[in-house]
GROMACS .gro file of C-alpha atoms in nm:
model
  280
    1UNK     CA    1   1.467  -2.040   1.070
    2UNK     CA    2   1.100  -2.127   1.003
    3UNK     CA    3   0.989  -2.345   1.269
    4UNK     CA    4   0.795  -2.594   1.058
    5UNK     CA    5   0.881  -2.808   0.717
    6UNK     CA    6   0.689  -2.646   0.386
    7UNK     CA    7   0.671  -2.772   0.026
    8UNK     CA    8   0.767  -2.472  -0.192
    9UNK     CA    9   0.669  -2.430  -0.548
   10UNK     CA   10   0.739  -2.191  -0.834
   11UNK     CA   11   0.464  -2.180  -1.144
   12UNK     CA   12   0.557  -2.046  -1.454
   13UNK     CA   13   0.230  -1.906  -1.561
   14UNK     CA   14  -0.114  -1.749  -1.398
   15UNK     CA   15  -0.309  -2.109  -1.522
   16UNK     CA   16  -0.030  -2.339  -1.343
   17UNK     CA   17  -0.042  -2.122  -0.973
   18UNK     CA   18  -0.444  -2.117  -0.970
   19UNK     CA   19  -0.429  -2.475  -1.030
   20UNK     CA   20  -0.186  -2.536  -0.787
   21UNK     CA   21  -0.337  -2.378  -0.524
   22UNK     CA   22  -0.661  -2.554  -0.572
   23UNK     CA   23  -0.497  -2.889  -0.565
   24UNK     CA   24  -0.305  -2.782  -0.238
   25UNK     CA   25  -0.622  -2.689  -0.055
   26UNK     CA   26  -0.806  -3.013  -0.178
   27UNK     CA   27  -0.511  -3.180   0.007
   28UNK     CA   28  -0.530  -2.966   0.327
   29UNK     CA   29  -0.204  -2.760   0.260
   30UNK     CA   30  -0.389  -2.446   0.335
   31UNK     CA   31  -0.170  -2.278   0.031
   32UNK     CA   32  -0.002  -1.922   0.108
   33UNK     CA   33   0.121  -1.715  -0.187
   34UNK     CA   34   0.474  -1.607  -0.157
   35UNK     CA   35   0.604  -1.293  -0.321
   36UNK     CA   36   0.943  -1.157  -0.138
   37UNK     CA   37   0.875  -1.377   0.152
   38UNK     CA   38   0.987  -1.158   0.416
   39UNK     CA   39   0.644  -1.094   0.604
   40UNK     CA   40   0.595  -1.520   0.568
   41UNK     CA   41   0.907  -1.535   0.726
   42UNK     CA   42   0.886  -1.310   1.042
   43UNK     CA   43   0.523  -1.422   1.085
   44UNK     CA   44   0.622  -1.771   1.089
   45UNK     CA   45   0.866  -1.724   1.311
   46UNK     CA   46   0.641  -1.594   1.556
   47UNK     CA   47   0.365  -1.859   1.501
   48UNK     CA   48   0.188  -1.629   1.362
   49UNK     CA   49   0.147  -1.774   1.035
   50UNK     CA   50   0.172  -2.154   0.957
   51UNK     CA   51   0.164  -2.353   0.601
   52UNK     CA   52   0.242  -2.685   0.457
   53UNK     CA   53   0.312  -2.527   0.110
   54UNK     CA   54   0.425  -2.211  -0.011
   55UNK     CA   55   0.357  -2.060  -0.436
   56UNK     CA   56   0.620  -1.811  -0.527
   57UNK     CA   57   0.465  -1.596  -0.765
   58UNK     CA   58   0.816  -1.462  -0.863
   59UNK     CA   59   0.882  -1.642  -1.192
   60UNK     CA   60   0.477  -1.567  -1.380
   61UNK     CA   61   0.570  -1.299  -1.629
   62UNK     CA   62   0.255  -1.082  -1.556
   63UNK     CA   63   0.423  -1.068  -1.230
   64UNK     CA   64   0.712  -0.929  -1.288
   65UNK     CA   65   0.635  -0.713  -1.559
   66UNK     CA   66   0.742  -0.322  -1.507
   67UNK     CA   67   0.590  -0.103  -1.853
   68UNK     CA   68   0.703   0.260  -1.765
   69UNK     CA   69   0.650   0.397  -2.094
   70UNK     CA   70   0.316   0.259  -2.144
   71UNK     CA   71  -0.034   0.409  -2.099
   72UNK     CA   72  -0.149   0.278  -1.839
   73UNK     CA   73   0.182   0.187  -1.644
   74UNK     CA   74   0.207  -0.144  -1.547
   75UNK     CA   75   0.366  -0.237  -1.235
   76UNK     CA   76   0.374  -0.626  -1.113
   77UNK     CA   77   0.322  -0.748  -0.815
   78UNK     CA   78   0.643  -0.916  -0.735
   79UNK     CA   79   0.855  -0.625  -0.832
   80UNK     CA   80   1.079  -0.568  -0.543
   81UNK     CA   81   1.032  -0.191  -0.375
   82UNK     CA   82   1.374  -0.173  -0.476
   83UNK     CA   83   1.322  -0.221  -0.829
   84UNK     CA   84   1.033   0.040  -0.864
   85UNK     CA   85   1.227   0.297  -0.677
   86UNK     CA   86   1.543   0.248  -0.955
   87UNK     CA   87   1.273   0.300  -1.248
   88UNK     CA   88   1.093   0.555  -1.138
   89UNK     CA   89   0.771   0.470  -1.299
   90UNK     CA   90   0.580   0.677  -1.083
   91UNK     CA   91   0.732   0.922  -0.893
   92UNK     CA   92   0.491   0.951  -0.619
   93UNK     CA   93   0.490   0.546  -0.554
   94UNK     CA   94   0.885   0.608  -0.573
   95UNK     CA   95   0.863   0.811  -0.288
   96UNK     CA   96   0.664   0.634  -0.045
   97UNK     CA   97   0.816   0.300  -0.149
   98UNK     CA   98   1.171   0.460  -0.022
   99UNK     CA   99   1.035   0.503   0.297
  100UNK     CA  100   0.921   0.175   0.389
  101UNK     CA  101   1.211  -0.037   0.603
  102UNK     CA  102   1.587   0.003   0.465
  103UNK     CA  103   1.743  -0.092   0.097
  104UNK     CA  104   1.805  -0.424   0.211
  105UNK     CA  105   1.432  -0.505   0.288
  106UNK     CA  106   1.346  -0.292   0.021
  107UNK     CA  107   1.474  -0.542  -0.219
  108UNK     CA  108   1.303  -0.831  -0.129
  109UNK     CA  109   0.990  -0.691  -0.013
  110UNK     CA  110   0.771  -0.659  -0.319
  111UNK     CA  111   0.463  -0.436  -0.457
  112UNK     CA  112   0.204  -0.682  -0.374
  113UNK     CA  113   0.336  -0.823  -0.068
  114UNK     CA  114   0.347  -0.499   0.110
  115UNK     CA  115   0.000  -0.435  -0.005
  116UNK     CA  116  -0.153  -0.748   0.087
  117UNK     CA  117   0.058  -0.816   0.412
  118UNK     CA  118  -0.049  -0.794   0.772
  119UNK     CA  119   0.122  -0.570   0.899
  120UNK     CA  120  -0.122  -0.267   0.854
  121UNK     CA  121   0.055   0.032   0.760
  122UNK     CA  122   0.068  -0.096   0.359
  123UNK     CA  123   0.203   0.235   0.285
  124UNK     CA  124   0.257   0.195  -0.115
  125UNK     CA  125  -0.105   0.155  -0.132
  126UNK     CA  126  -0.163   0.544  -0.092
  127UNK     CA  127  -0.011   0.648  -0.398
  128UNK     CA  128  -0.252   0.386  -0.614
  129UNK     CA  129  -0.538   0.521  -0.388
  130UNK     CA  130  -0.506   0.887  -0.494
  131UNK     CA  131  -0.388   0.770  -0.848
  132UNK     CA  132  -0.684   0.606  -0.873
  133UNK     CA  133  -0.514   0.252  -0.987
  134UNK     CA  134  -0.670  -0.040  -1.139
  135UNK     CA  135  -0.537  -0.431  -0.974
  136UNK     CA  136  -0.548  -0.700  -1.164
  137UNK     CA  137  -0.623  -0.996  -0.930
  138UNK     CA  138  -0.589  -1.387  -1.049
  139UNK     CA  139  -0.804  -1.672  -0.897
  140UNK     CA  140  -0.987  -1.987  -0.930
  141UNK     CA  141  -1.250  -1.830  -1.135
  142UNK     CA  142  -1.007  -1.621  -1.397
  143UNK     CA  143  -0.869  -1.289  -1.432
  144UNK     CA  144  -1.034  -1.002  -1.335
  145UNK     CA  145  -0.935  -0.593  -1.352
  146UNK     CA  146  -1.100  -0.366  -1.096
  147UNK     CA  147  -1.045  -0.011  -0.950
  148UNK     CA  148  -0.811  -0.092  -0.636
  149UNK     CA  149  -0.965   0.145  -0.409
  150UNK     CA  150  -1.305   0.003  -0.448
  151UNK     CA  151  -1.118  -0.320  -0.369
  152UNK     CA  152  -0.963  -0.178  -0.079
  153UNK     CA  153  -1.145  -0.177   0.244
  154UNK     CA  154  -0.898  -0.168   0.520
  155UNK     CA  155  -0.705  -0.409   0.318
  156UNK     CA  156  -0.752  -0.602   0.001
  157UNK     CA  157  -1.067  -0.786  -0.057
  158UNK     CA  158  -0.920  -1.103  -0.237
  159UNK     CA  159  -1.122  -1.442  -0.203
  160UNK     CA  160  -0.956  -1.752  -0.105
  161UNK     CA  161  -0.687  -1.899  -0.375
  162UNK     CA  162  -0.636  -1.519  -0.546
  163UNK     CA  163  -0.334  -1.289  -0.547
  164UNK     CA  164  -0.258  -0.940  -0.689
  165UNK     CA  165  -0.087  -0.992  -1.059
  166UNK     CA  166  -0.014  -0.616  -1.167
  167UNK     CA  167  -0.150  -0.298  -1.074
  168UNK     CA  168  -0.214   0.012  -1.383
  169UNK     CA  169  -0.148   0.322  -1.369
  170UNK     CA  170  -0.286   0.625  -1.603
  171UNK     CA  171   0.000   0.782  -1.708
  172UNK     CA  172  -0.076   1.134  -1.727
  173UNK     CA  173  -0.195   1.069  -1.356
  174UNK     CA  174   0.117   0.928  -1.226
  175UNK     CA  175   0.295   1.268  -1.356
  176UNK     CA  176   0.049   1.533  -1.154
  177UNK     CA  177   0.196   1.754  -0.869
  178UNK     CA  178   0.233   1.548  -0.545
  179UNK     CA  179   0.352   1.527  -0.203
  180UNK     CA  180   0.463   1.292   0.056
  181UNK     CA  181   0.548   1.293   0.380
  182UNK     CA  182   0.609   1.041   0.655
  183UNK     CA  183   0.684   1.112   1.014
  184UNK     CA  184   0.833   0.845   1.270
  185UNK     CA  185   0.827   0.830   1.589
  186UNK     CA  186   1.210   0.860   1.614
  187UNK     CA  187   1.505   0.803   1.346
  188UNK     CA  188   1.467   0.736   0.959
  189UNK     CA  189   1.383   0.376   0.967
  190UNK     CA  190   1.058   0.225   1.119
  191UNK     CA  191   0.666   0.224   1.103
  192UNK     CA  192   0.529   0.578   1.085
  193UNK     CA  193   0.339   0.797   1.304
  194UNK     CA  194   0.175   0.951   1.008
  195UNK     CA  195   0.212   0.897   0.666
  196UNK     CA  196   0.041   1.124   0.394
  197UNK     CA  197   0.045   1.059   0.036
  198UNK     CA  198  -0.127   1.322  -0.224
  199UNK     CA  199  -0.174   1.397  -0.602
  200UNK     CA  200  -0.346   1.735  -0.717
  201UNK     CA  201  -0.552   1.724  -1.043
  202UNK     CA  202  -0.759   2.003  -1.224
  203UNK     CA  203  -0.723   2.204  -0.861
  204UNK     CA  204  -0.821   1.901  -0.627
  205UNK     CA  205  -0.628   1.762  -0.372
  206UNK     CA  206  -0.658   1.388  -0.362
  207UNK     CA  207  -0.481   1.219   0.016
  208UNK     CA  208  -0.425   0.971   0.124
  209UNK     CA  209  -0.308   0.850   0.511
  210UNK     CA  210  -0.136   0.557   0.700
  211UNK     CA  211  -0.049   0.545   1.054
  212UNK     CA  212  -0.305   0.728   1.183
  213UNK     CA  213  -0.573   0.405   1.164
  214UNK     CA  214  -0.467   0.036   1.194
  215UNK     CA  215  -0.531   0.052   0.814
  216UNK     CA  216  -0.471   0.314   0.508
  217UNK     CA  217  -0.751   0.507   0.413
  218UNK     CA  218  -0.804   0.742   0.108
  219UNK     CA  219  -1.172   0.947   0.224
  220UNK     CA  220  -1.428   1.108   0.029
  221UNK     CA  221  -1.538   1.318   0.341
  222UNK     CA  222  -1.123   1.426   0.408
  223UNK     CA  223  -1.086   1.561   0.091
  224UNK     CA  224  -1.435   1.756   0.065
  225UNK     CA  225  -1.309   1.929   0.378
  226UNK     CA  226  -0.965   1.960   0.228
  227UNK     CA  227  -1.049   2.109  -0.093
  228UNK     CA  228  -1.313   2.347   0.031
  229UNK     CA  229  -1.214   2.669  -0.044
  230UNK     CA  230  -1.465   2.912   0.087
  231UNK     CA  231  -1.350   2.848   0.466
  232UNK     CA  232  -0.997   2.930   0.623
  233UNK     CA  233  -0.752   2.683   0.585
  234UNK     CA  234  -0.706   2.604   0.934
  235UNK     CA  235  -1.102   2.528   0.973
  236UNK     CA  236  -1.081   2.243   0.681
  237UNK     CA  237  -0.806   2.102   0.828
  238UNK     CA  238  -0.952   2.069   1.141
  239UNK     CA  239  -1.254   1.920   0.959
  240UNK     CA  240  -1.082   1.704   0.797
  241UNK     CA  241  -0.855   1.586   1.094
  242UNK     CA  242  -1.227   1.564   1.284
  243UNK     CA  243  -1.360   1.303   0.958
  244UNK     CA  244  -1.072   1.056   0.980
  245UNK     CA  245  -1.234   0.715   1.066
  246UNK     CA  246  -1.177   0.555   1.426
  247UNK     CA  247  -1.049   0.383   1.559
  248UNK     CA  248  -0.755   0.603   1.589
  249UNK     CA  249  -0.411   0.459   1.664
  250UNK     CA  250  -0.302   0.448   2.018
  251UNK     CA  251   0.019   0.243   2.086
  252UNK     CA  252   0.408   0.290   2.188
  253UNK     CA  253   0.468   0.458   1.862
  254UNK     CA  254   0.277   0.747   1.919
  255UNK     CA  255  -0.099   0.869   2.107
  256UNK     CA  256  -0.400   0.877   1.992
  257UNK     CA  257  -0.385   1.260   1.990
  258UNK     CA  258  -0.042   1.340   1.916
  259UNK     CA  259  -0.094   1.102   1.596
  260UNK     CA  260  -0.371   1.346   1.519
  261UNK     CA  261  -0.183   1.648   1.614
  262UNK     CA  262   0.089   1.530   1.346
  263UNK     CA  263  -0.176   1.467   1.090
  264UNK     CA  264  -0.313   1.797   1.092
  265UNK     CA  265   0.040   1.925   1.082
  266UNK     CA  266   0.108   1.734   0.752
  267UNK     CA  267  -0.194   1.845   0.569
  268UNK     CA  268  -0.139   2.213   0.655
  269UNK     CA  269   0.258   2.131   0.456
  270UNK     CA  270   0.030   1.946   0.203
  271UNK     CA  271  -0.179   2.239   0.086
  272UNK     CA  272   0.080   2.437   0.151
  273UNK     CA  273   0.325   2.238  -0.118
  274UNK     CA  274   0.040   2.172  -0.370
  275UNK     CA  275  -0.003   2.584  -0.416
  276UNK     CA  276  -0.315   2.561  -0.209
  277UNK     CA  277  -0.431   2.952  -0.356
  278UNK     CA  278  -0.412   3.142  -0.008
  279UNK     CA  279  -0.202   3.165   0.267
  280UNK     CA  280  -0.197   2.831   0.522
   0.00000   0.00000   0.00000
């Protein structure tokens, strides 16, 4: 159970949950939003988190809505992991959404909330950085559409009293040649050692990495070194592994350099699953 008494509340619209968050700080509530809840929950129960009021985001049709055969896509924010890994809107999200915790999590954890949680992996942003997403955030001051990854540094940059409404999703993009991979420290449930996420377009390699930093990072250096073509392929690796930003991960999961020693392993399966051009 959550060791302290909230006031929950469920807005029907974008207007009504900006409002009501606004009115709930005015009174000291210190407002969380509240998409599957699970994160809230476990946090709480740690005192890690603590509220007097709670905005479920779950019943605001922008929210919710999943357009698969639109151009852009259009994926909510409080669409369950479950849910976009039944539709299949973009393969590559599919993929990496599969991998986070087990079905049962997977259905109540949502787009959104993985996204914008604290724990730091946030693995289903990878696929909207190398897709090259747009996020439509909500707030006090109105509605607002920006590239995601220019949003995105180490997590989300949202101001106080915003949340995530939908992300988009070129179509064409969300159909390229990808891989993904995610390695654990042990068994096929848990927090990864290293996970990649990549999409190739007109011959580049766009990747994408969690685990390896106490945040996801997509990196303009990385793929330079990736993509460069007129050195051996175990030189850019090693270039790239050598431009990953620091700190680097050091915990019970995995070392420092064994985390890197994985990394380097999944880029080499990377190129070599993208049709890299030469032998890896």
């Amino acid at each position: 159970m959550v060791p302290f008494d909230f006031a929950y509340y469920r807005p029907q619209s974008i207007a009504e949950a900006t409002a009501l968050f606004a009115a709930l700080e005015r009174d000291g509530k210190r407002p969380l939003y509240y998409g599957g809840g699970t994160e809230i929950i476990t946090l709480s129960r740690l005192n890690l988190v603590r509220t007097a009021a709670v905005i479920d985001i779950k019943s605001i049709p922008e929210c919710r809505a999943l357009e698969a055969s639109a151009d852009p896509l259009v994926l909510g924010a409080a669409l369950s992991l479950g849910e976009l890994e039944e539709a299949n809107p973009f393969p590559l999200l599919t993929k990496a959404a599969r991998e986070v915790a087990d079905r049962t999590a997977r259905n109540q954890i949502t787009l959104g909330g993985n996204i914008c949680g604290q724990i730091f992996y946030r693995e289903t942003a990878l696929p909207l950085f190398v897709a090259e997403a747009d996020v439509i955030i909500a707030g006090p001051y109105g509605i607002r559409q920006c590239r995601f990854l220019d949003l995105f540094h180490q997590q989300l940059q949202l101001g106080r009293g915003e949340f995530v409404v939908q992300f988009k999703v070129d179509r064409a993009t969300a159909t390229l040649p990808h891989f993904h991979r995610k390695r654990r420290k042990q068994g096929e449930v848990g927090y990864p050692l290293v996970t990649i996420a990549a999409l190739k377009k007109d011959g580049t390699v766009r990747a994408a990495l969690s685990g390896v930093c106490p945040f996801p990072f997509r990196s303009a250096e990385v793929e330079a070194h990736v993509n460069d073509r007129s050195r051996p392929v175990g030189e850019r690796i090693q270039a790239a592994v050598d431009a990953f930003p620091r700190p680097i991960l050091h915990d019970i999961e995995g070392s420092a350099d064994y985390r890197l020693f994985v990394a380097a392993q999944l880029l080499e399966d990377m190129l070599r699953e993208l049709g890299d051009g030469e032998t890896v």
